Amino acid sequence: MERERMEVFLELFREEPPVYIQGLERDARQQGVPIIRRGTGDVLRFLLRTRRPERILEVGTAVGYSALFMAEYMPENAGITTVEKVASRLAEARRNFERHDSGKRICLVEGDAAEVLQDLVEQGCQYDFIFMDAAKGQYLNFLPAVMTLLVRGGILVSDNIMQEGDILQSRYAVTRRDRTIHARMREYLEVLTHHRELETICLPIGDGITISMKRQEAANEET
Ligand code: SAH
Ligand code: MG
């Protein structure tokens, strides 16, 4: 309740995205596609405008909403590589990119992120900004590759860390399937917040996000 009132209040100060983005948002919400919340969009916009990353990686495209949103606020010469594995989502994302990404700044990669991230590592790819927004139970599995792909000083944003509030519940209050995801997300948050190469903040924005920066200096082995 308090939270809803806060959302209504903050809406007054929110920059409206372009009209076509608003249309995509409406369609995605109607179809039940789990796109970023408004507050998450605010944080992405702020980070993209202030840090000006040029090489962006997104894990979990869905229909391309957040990729197109990010493309609006990234520098002119920047590019986004985005990964998705579900065929129906890929088809819709491709349509959306054809229609709205005339500069071809978004590169859609088909496949399971577990494999795609490994390929990117093998190709020696590097990113200044990574948006993790795929299967919540897999974030931890993706992290080693993500750490290799992220440059020092680069930013990792992870979405849906609160899982609609489930993360707060006792593990017995959630269903068996959710319990596994729930445990894995807690573990992911443990790892992120204790990682010697990362500085991380957890924020109750949208469905919960973390912002991590890969430290400029390599961690000392002894500490
Ligand atoms: N970033 C999008 C929403 C992504 S929803 C937006 O805000 O607009 C999460 C997506 O991740 C789903 O479409 C799901 O199919 C995809 N996904 C889940 N696990 C994946 C995996 N292992 N590899 C690639 N895509 C995955
Ligand atoms: Mg999300």
mmCIF file with all atom_site columns, N, CA and C in Angstrom, residues 128-188:
data_model
loop_
_atom_site.group_PDB
_atom_site.id
_atom_site.type_symbol
_atom_site.label_atom_id
_atom_site.label_alt_id
_atom_site.label_comp_id
_atom_site.label_asym_id
_atom_site.label_entity_id
_atom_site.label_seq_id
_atom_site.pdbx_PDB_ins_code
_atom_site.Cartn_x
_atom_site.Cartn_y
_atom_site.Cartn_z
_atom_site.occupancy
_atom_site.B_iso_or_equiv
_atom_site.pdbx_formal_charge
_atom_site.auth_seq_id
_atom_site.auth_comp_id
_atom_site.auth_asym_id
_atom_site.auth_atom_id
_atom_site.pdbx_PDB_model_num
ATOM 1   N N  . ASP A 1 128 ? 31.182 -3.239  -21.067 1.00 0.00 ? 128 ASP A N  1
ATOM 2   C CA . ASP A 1 128 ? 31.262 -2.236  -19.993 1.00 0.00 ? 128 ASP A CA 1
ATOM 3   C C  . ASP A 1 128 ? 30.006 -2.246  -19.141 1.00 0.00 ? 128 ASP A C  1
ATOM 4   N N  . PHE A 1 129 ? 28.964 -2.912  -19.657 1.00 0.00 ? 129 PHE A N  1
ATOM 5   C CA . PHE A 1 129 ? 27.681 -2.887  -18.960 1.00 0.00 ? 129 PHE A CA 1
ATOM 6   C C  . PHE A 1 129 ? 26.960 -4.200  -19.268 1.00 0.00 ? 129 PHE A C  1
ATOM 7   N N  . ILE A 1 130 ? 26.566 -4.908  -18.228 1.00 0.00 ? 130 ILE A N  1
ATOM 8   C CA . ILE A 1 130 ? 25.850 -6.174  -18.434 1.00 0.00 ? 130 ILE A CA 1
ATOM 9   C C  . ILE A 1 130 ? 24.537 -6.130  -17.648 1.00 0.00 ? 130 ILE A C  1
ATOM 10  N N  . PHE A 1 131 ? 23.448 -6.463  -18.347 1.00 0.00 ? 131 PHE A N  1
ATOM 11  C CA . PHE A 1 131 ? 22.136 -6.511  -17.700 1.00 0.00 ? 131 PHE A CA 1
ATOM 12  C C  . PHE A 1 131 ? 21.691 -7.961  -17.643 1.00 0.00 ? 131 PHE A C  1
ATOM 13  N N  . MET A 1 132 ? 21.632 -8.482  -16.442 1.00 0.00 ? 132 MET A N  1
ATOM 14  C CA . MET A 1 132 ? 21.267 -9.881  -16.214 1.00 0.00 ? 132 MET A CA 1
ATOM 15  C C  . MET A 1 132 ? 19.778 -9.940  -15.923 1.00 0.00 ? 132 MET A C  1
ATOM 16  N N  . ASP A 1 133 ? 19.022 -10.580 -16.843 1.00 0.00 ? 133 ASP A N  1
ATOM 17  C CA . ASP A 1 133 ? 17.565 -10.581 -16.692 1.00 0.00 ? 133 ASP A CA 1
ATOM 18  C C  . ASP A 1 133 ? 16.960 -11.838 -17.320 1.00 0.00 ? 133 ASP A C  1
ATOM 19  N N  . ALA A 1 134 ? 17.578 -12.987 -17.054 1.00 0.00 ? 134 ALA A N  1
ATOM 20  C CA . ALA A 1 134 ? 17.086 -14.245 -17.631 1.00 0.00 ? 134 ALA A CA 1
ATOM 21  C C  . ALA A 1 134 ? 16.474 -15.113 -16.531 1.00 0.00 ? 134 ALA A C  1
ATOM 22  N N  . ALA A 1 135 ? 16.631 -16.432 -16.621 1.00 0.00 ? 135 ALA A N  1
ATOM 23  C CA . ALA A 1 135 ? 16.054 -17.328 -15.618 1.00 0.00 ? 135 ALA A CA 1
ATOM 24  C C  . ALA A 1 135 ? 16.724 -17.069 -14.273 1.00 0.00 ? 135 ALA A C  1
ATOM 25  N N  . LYS A 1 136 ? 15.881 -16.757 -13.282 1.00 0.00 ? 136 LYS A N  1
ATOM 26  C CA . LYS A 1 136 ? 16.401 -16.302 -11.988 1.00 0.00 ? 136 LYS A CA 1
ATOM 27  C C  . LYS A 1 136 ? 17.244 -17.356 -11.285 1.00 0.00 ? 136 LYS A C  1
ATOM 28  N N  . GLY A 1 137 ? 16.932 -18.639 -11.539 1.00 0.00 ? 137 GLY A N  1
ATOM 29  C CA . GLY A 1 137 ? 17.689 -19.715 -10.894 1.00 0.00 ? 137 GLY A CA 1
ATOM 30  C C  . GLY A 1 137 ? 19.083 -19.899 -11.477 1.00 0.00 ? 137 GLY A C  1
ATOM 31  N N  . GLN A 1 138 ? 19.349 -19.229 -12.592 1.00 0.00 ? 138 GLN A N  1
ATOM 32  C CA . GLN A 1 138 ? 20.622 -19.492 -13.295 1.00 0.00 ? 138 GLN A CA 1
ATOM 33  C C  . GLN A 1 138 ? 21.660 -18.382 -13.163 1.00 0.00 ? 138 GLN A C  1
ATOM 34  N N  . TYR A 1 139 ? 21.287 -17.297 -12.525 1.00 0.00 ? 139 TYR A N  1
ATOM 35  C CA . TYR A 1 139 ? 22.225 -16.163 -12.436 1.00 0.00 ? 139 TYR A CA 1
ATOM 36  C C  . TYR A 1 139 ? 23.599 -16.608 -11.926 1.00 0.00 ? 139 TYR A C  1
ATOM 37  N N  . LEU A 1 140 ? 23.554 -17.457 -10.894 1.00 0.00 ? 140 LEU A N  1
ATOM 38  C CA . LEU A 1 140 ? 24.816 -17.872 -10.275 1.00 0.00 ? 140 LEU A CA 1
ATOM 39  C C  . LEU A 1 140 ? 25.674 -18.676 -11.252 1.00 0.00 ? 140 LEU A C  1
ATOM 40  N N  . ASN A 1 141 ? 25.009 -19.509 -12.071 1.00 0.00 ? 141 ASN A N  1
ATOM 41  C CA . ASN A 1 141 ? 25.760 -20.289 -13.064 1.00 0.00 ? 141 ASN A CA 1
ATOM 42  C C  . ASN A 1 141 ? 26.385 -19.390 -14.121 1.00 0.00 ? 141 ASN A C  1
ATOM 43  N N  . PHE A 1 142 ? 25.709 -18.289 -14.417 1.00 0.00 ? 142 PHE A N  1
ATOM 44  C CA . PHE A 1 142 ? 26.214 -17.384 -15.460 1.00 0.00 ? 142 PHE A CA 1
ATOM 45  C C  . PHE A 1 142 ? 27.350 -16.497 -14.937 1.00 0.00 ? 142 PHE A C  1
ATOM 46  N N  . LEU A 1 143 ? 27.450 -16.369 -13.619 1.00 0.00 ? 143 LEU A N  1
ATOM 47  C CA . LEU A 1 143 ? 28.356 -15.361 -13.055 1.00 0.00 ? 143 LEU A CA 1
ATOM 48  C C  . LEU A 1 143 ? 29.832 -15.514 -13.458 1.00 0.00 ? 143 LEU A C  1
ATOM 49  N N  . PRO A 1 144 ? 30.403 -16.734 -13.463 1.00 0.00 ? 144 PRO A N  1
ATOM 50  C CA . PRO A 1 144 ? 31.826 -16.815 -13.848 1.00 0.00 ? 144 PRO A CA 1
ATOM 51  C C  . PRO A 1 144 ? 32.081 -16.230 -15.246 1.00 0.00 ? 144 PRO A C  1
ATOM 52  N N  . ALA A 1 145 ? 31.230 -16.567 -16.199 1.00 0.00 ? 145 ALA A N  1
ATOM 53  C CA . ALA A 1 145 ? 31.405 -16.024 -17.559 1.00 0.00 ? 145 ALA A CA 1
ATOM 54  C C  . ALA A 1 145 ? 31.192 -14.516 -17.543 1.00 0.00 ? 145 ALA A C  1
ATOM 55  N N  . VAL A 1 146 ? 30.187 -14.073 -16.812 1.00 0.00 ? 146 VAL A N  1
ATOM 56  C CA . VAL A 1 146 ? 29.893 -12.640 -16.735 1.00 0.00 ? 146 VAL A CA 1
ATOM 57  C C  . VAL A 1 146 ? 31.092 -11.876 -16.173 1.00 0.00 ? 146 VAL A C  1
ATOM 58  N N  . MET A 1 147 ? 31.743 -12.444 -15.158 1.00 0.00 ? 147 MET A N  1
ATOM 59  C CA . MET A 1 147 ? 32.913 -11.782 -14.559 1.00 0.00 ? 147 MET A CA 1
ATOM 60  C C  . MET A 1 147 ? 34.054 -11.655 -15.567 1.00 0.00 ? 147 MET A C  1
ATOM 61  N N  . THR A 1 148 ? 34.196 -12.661 -16.421 1.00 0.00 ? 148 THR A N  1
ATOM 62  C CA . THR A 1 148 ? 35.249 -12.600 -17.446 1.00 0.00 ? 148 THR A CA 1
ATOM 63  C C  . THR A 1 148 ? 34.893 -11.563 -18.515 1.00 0.00 ? 148 THR A C  1
ATOM 64  N N  . LEU A 1 149 ? 33.611 -11.484 -18.848 1.00 0.00 ? 149 LEU A N  1
ATOM 65  C CA . LEU A 1 149 ? 33.168 -10.587 -19.923 1.00 0.00 ? 149 LEU A CA 1
ATOM 66  C C  . LEU A 1 149 ? 33.142 -9.117  -19.498 1.00 0.00 ? 149 LEU A C  1
ATOM 67  N N  . LEU A 1 150 ? 33.037 -8.889  -18.186 1.00 0.00 ? 150 LEU A N  1
ATOM 68  C CA . LEU A 1 150 ? 32.900 -7.513  -17.681 1.00 0.00 ? 150 LEU A CA 1
ATOM 69  C C  . LEU A 1 150 ? 34.276 -6.876  -17.488 1.00 0.00 ? 150 LEU A C  1
ATOM 70  N N  . VAL A 1 151 ? 34.468 -5.684  -18.045 1.00 0.00 ? 151 VAL A N  1
ATOM 71  C CA . VAL A 1 151 ? 35.752 -4.978  -17.867 1.00 0.00 ? 151 VAL A CA 1
ATOM 72  C C  . VAL A 1 151 ? 35.859 -4.447  -16.434 1.00 0.00 ? 151 VAL A C  1
ATOM 73  N N  . ARG A 1 152 ? 37.067 -4.164  -15.997 1.00 0.00 ? 152 ARG A N  1
ATOM 74  C CA . ARG A 1 152 ? 37.256 -3.491  -14.700 1.00 0.00 ? 152 ARG A CA 1
ATOM 75  C C  . ARG A 1 152 ? 36.593 -2.126  -14.773 1.00 0.00 ? 152 ARG A C  1
ATOM 76  N N  . GLY A 1 153 ? 35.874 -1.787  -13.718 1.00 0.00 ? 153 GLY A N  1
ATOM 77  C CA . GLY A 1 153 ? 35.135 -0.524  -13.712 1.00 0.00 ? 153 GLY A CA 1
ATOM 78  C C  . GLY A 1 153 ? 33.767 -0.655  -14.377 1.00 0.00 ? 153 GLY A C  1
ATOM 79  N N  . GLY A 1 154 ? 33.483 -1.829  -14.949 1.00 0.00 ? 154 GLY A N  1
ATOM 80  C CA . GLY A 1 154 ? 32.203 -2.058  -15.627 1.00 0.00 ? 154 GLY A CA 1
ATOM 81  C C  . GLY A 1 154 ? 31.087 -2.359  -14.629 1.00 0.00 ? 154 GLY A C  1
ATOM 82  N N  . ILE A 1 155 ? 29.871 -2.238  -15.132 1.00 0.00 ? 155 ILE A N  1
ATOM 83  C CA . ILE A 1 155 ? 28.676 -2.371  -14.281 1.00 0.00 ? 155 ILE A CA 1
ATOM 84  C C  . ILE A 1 155 ? 27.859 -3.610  -14.648 1.00 0.00 ? 155 ILE A C  1
ATOM 85  N N  . LEU A 1 156 ? 27.444 -4.327  -13.620 1.00 0.00 ? 156 LEU A N  1
ATOM 86  C CA . LEU A 1 156 ? 26.515 -5.451  -13.776 1.00 0.00 ? 156 LEU A CA 1
ATOM 87  C C  . LEU A 1 156 ? 25.234 -5.107  -13.028 1.00 0.00 ? 156 LEU A C  1
ATOM 88  N N  . VAL A 1 157 ? 24.114 -5.055  -13.753 1.00 0.00 ? 157 VAL A N  1
ATOM 89  C CA . VAL A 1 157 ? 22.811 -4.864  -13.113 1.00 0.00 ? 157 VAL A CA 1
ATOM 90  C C  . VAL A 1 157 ? 22.064 -6.193  -13.204 1.00 0.00 ? 157 VAL A C  1
ATOM 91  N N  . SER A 1 158 ? 21.546 -6.664  -12.081 1.00 0.00 ? 158 SER A N  1
ATOM 92  C CA . SER A 1 158 ? 20.765 -7.918  -12.070 1.00 0.00 ? 158 SER A CA 1
ATOM 93  C C  . SER A 1 158 ? 19.337 -7.590  -11.671 1.00 0.00 ? 158 SER A C  1
ATOM 94  N N  . ASP A 1 159 ? 18.380 -8.098  -12.449 1.00 0.00 ? 159 ASP A N  1
ATOM 95  C CA . ASP A 1 159 ? 16.971 -7.766  -12.206 1.00 0.00 ? 159 ASP A CA 1
ATOM 96  C C  . ASP A 1 159 ? 16.235 -8.899  -11.481 1.00 0.00 ? 159 ASP A C  1
ATOM 97  N N  . ASN A 1 160 ? 15.112 -8.538  -10.879 1.00 0.00 ? 160 ASN A N  1
ATOM 98  C CA . ASN A 1 160 ? 14.190 -9.494  -10.223 1.00 0.00 ? 160 ASN A CA 1
ATOM 99  C C  . ASN A 1 160 ? 14.809 -10.248 -9.057  1.00 0.00 ? 160 ASN A C  1
ATOM 100 N N  . ILE A 1 161 ? 15.624 -9.561  -8.276  1.00 0.00 ? 161 ILE A N  1
ATOM 101 C CA . ILE A 1 161 ? 16.240 -10.261 -7.144  1.00 0.00 ? 161 ILE A CA 1
ATOM 102 C C  . ILE A 1 161 ? 15.256 -10.492 -5.997  1.00 0.00 ? 161 ILE A C  1
ATOM 103 N N  . MET A 1 162 ? 14.103 -9.807  -6.025  1.00 0.00 ? 162 MET A N  1
ATOM 104 C CA . MET A 1 162 ? 13.117 -10.007 -4.948  1.00 0.00 ? 162 MET A CA 1
ATOM 105 C C  . MET A 1 162 ? 12.073 -11.038 -5.326  1.00 0.00 ? 162 MET A C  1
ATOM 106 N N  . GLN A 1 163 ? 11.991 -11.411 -6.582  1.00 0.00 ? 163 GLN A N  1
ATOM 107 C CA . GLN A 1 163 ? 11.015 -12.412 -7.020  1.00 0.00 ? 163 GLN A CA 1
ATOM 108 C C  . GLN A 1 163 ? 9.644  -12.162 -6.439  1.00 0.00 ? 163 GLN A C  1
ATOM 109 N N  . GLU A 1 164 ? 9.111  -10.978 -6.746  1.00 0.00 ? 164 GLU A N  1
ATOM 110 C CA . GLU A 1 164 ? 7.768  -10.604 -6.290  1.00 0.00 ? 164 GLU A CA 1
ATOM 111 C C  . GLU A 1 164 ? 7.629  -10.700 -4.779  1.00 0.00 ? 164 GLU A C  1
ATOM 112 N N  . GLY A 1 165 ? 8.704  -10.504 -4.068  1.00 0.00 ? 165 GLY A N  1
ATOM 113 C CA . GLY A 1 165 ? 8.622  -10.541 -2.610  1.00 0.00 ? 165 GLY A CA 1
ATOM 114 C C  . GLY A 1 165 ? 8.855  -11.924 -2.029  1.00 0.00 ? 165 GLY A C  1
ATOM 115 N N  . ASP A 1 166 ? 8.895  -12.938 -2.899  1.00 0.00 ? 166 ASP A N  1
ATOM 116 C CA . ASP A 1 166 ? 9.094  -14.309 -2.414  1.00 0.00 ? 166 ASP A CA 1
ATOM 117 C C  . ASP A 1 166 ? 10.398 -14.462 -1.645  1.00 0.00 ? 166 ASP A C  1
ATOM 118 N N  . ILE A 1 167 ? 11.384 -13.672 -2.046  1.00 0.00 ? 167 ILE A N  1
ATOM 119 C CA . ILE A 1 167 ? 12.704 -13.824 -1.441  1.00 0.00 ? 167 ILE A CA 1
ATOM 120 C C  . ILE A 1 167 ? 12.652 -13.531 0.059   1.00 0.00 ? 167 ILE A C  1
ATOM 121 N N  . LEU A 1 168 ? 11.636 -12.758 0.472   1.00 0.00 ? 168 LEU A N  1
ATOM 122 C CA . LEU A 1 168 ? 11.525 -12.391 1.884   1.00 0.00 ? 168 LEU A CA 1
ATOM 123 C C  . LEU A 1 168 ? 10.890 -13.498 2.722   1.00 0.00 ? 168 LEU A C  1
ATOM 124 N N  . GLN A 1 169 ? 10.173 -14.373 2.036   1.00 0.00 ? 169 GLN A N  1
ATOM 125 C CA . GLN A 1 169 ? 9.416  -15.400 2.753   1.00 0.00 ? 169 GLN A CA 1
ATOM 126 C C  . GLN A 1 169 ? 10.345 -16.460 3.332   1.00 0.00 ? 169 GLN A C  1
ATOM 127 N N  . SER A 1 170 ? 9.834  -17.117 4.320   1.00 0.00 ? 170 SER A N  1
ATOM 128 C CA . SER A 1 170 ? 10.528 -18.291 4.817   1.00 0.00 ? 170 SER A CA 1
ATOM 129 C C  . SER A 1 170 ? 10.517 -19.311 3.684   1.00 0.00 ? 170 SER A C  1
ATOM 130 N N  . ARG A 1 171 ? 11.524 -20.137 3.588   1.00 0.00 ? 171 ARG A N  1
ATOM 131 C CA . ARG A 1 171 ? 11.583 -21.069 2.463   1.00 0.00 ? 171 ARG A CA 1
ATOM 132 C C  . ARG A 1 171 ? 10.422 -22.065 2.478   1.00 0.00 ? 171 ARG A C  1
ATOM 133 N N  . TYR A 1 172 ? 9.755  -22.215 3.617   1.00 0.00 ? 172 TYR A N  1
ATOM 134 C CA . TYR A 1 172 ? 8.650  -23.167 3.688   1.00 0.00 ? 172 TYR A CA 1
ATOM 135 C C  . TYR A 1 172 ? 7.346  -22.575 3.161   1.00 0.00 ? 172 TYR A C  1
ATOM 136 N N  . ALA A 1 173 ? 7.328  -21.250 2.987   1.00 0.00 ? 173 ALA A N  1
ATOM 137 C CA . ALA A 1 173 ? 6.093  -20.602 2.540   1.00 0.00 ? 173 ALA A CA 1
ATOM 138 C C  . ALA A 1 173 ? 5.978  -20.588 1.019   1.00 0.00 ? 173 ALA A C  1
ATOM 139 N N  . VAL A 1 174 ? 6.984  -21.014 0.318   1.00 0.00 ? 174 VAL A N  1
ATOM 140 C CA . VAL A 1 174 ? 6.924  -21.002 -1.140  1.00 0.00 ? 174 VAL A CA 1
ATOM 141 C C  . VAL A 1 174 ? 6.899  -22.435 -1.677  1.00 0.00 ? 174 VAL A C  1
ATOM 142 N N  . THR A 1 175 ? 6.406  -22.594 -2.907  1.00 0.00 ? 175 THR A N  1
ATOM 143 C CA . THR A 1 175 ? 6.278  -23.946 -3.465  1.00 0.00 ? 175 THR A CA 1
ATOM 144 C C  . THR A 1 175 ? 7.656  -24.544 -3.728  1.00 0.00 ? 175 THR A C  1
ATOM 145 N N  . ARG A 1 176 ? 7.660  -25.825 -3.968  1.00 0.00 ? 176 ARG A N  1
ATOM 146 C CA . ARG A 1 176 ? 8.931  -26.536 -4.100  1.00 0.00 ? 176 ARG A CA 1
ATOM 147 C C  . ARG A 1 176 ? 9.801  -25.963 -5.222  1.00 0.00 ? 176 ARG A C  1
ATOM 148 N N  . ARG A 1 177 ? 9.167  -25.714 -6.372  1.00 0.00 ? 177 ARG A N  1
ATOM 149 C CA . ARG A 1 177 ? 9.934  -25.179 -7.494  1.00 0.00 ? 177 ARG A CA 1
ATOM 150 C C  . ARG A 1 177 ? 10.508 -23.806 -7.151  1.00 0.00 ? 177 ARG A C  1
ATOM 151 N N  . ASP A 1 178 ? 9.621  -22.973 -6.582  1.00 0.00 ? 178 ASP A N  1
ATOM 152 C CA . ASP A 1 178 ? 10.047 -21.627 -6.215  1.00 0.00 ? 178 ASP A CA 1
ATOM 153 C C  . ASP A 1 178 ? 11.112 -21.659 -5.134  1.00 0.00 ? 178 ASP A C  1
ATOM 154 N N  . ARG A 1 179 ? 11.041 -22.711 -4.291  1.00 0.00 ? 179 ARG A N  1
ATOM 155 C CA . ARG A 1 179 ? 11.989 -22.813 -3.189  1.00 0.00 ? 179 ARG A CA 1
ATOM 156 C C  . ARG A 1 179 ? 13.416 -22.951 -3.716  1.00 0.00 ? 179 ARG A C  1
ATOM 157 N N  . THR A 1 180 ? 13.545 -23.710 -4.804  1.00 0.00 ? 180 THR A N  1
ATOM 158 C CA . THR A 1 180 ? 14.869 -23.895 -5.391  1.00 0.00 ? 180 THR A CA 1
ATOM 159 C C  . THR A 1 180 ? 15.384 -22.578 -5.966  1.00 0.00 ? 180 THR A C  1
ATOM 160 N N  . ILE A 1 181 ? 14.505 -21.894 -6.732  1.00 0.00 ? 181 ILE A N  1
ATOM 161 C CA . ILE A 1 181 ? 14.899 -20.627 -7.340  1.00 0.00 ? 181 ILE A CA 1
ATOM 162 C C  . ILE A 1 181 ? 15.249 -19.615 -6.248  1.00 0.00 ? 181 ILE A C  1
ATOM 163 N N  . HIS A 1 182 ? 14.426 -19.635 -5.222  1.00 0.00 ? 182 HIS A N  1
ATOM 164 C CA . HIS A 1 182 ? 14.538 -18.758 -4.077  1.00 0.00 ? 182 HIS A CA 1
ATOM 165 C C  . HIS A 1 182 ? 15.897 -18.966 -3.382  1.00 0.00 ? 182 HIS A C  1
ATOM 166 N N  . ALA A 1 183 ? 16.241 -20.235 -3.167  1.00 0.00 ? 183 ALA A N  1
ATOM 167 C CA . ALA A 1 183 ? 17.524 -20.544 -2.519  1.00 0.00 ? 183 ALA A CA 1
ATOM 168 C C  . ALA A 1 183 ? 18.682 -20.098 -3.410  1.00 0.00 ? 183 ALA A C  1
ATOM 169 N N  . ARG A 1 184 ? 18.528 -20.333 -4.706  1.00 0.00 ? 184 ARG A N  1
ATOM 170 C CA . ARG A 1 184 ? 19.598 -19.949 -5.628  1.00 0.00 ? 184 ARG A CA 1
ATOM 171 C C  . ARG A 1 184 ? 19.767 -18.441 -5.697  1.00 0.00 ? 184 ARG A C  1
ATOM 172 N N  . MET A 1 185 ? 18.636 -17.706 -5.651  1.00 0.00 ? 185 MET A N  1
ATOM 173 C CA . MET A 1 185 ? 18.733 -16.248 -5.697  1.00 0.00 ? 185 MET A CA 1
ATOM 174 C C  . MET A 1 185 ? 19.400 -15.718 -4.437  1.00 0.00 ? 185 MET A C  1
ATOM 175 N N  . ARG A 1 186 ? 19.051 -16.305 -3.290  1.00 0.00 ? 186 ARG A N  1
ATOM 176 C CA . ARG A 1 186 ? 19.709 -15.891 -2.045  1.00 0.00 ? 186 ARG A CA 1
ATOM 177 C C  . ARG A 1 186 ? 21.202 -16.132 -2.132  1.00 0.00 ? 186 ARG A C  1
ATOM 178 N N  . GLU A 1 187 ? 21.547 -17.268 -2.695  1.00 0.00 ? 187 GLU A N  1
ATOM 179 C CA . GLU A 1 187 ? 22.962 -17.616 -2.818  1.00 0.00 ? 187 GLU A CA 1
ATOM 180 C C  . GLU A 1 187 ? 23.662 -16.622 -3.761  1.00 0.00 ? 187 GLU A C  1
ATOM 181 N N  . TYR A 1 188 ? 22.966 -16.279 -4.840  1.00 0.00 ? 188 TYR A N  1
ATOM 182 C CA . TYR A 1 188 ? 23.518 -15.305 -5.794  1.00 0.00 ? 188 TYR A CA 1
ATOM 183 C C  . TYR A 1 188 ? 23.788 -13.973 -5.086  1.00 0.00 ? 188 TYR A C  1
#
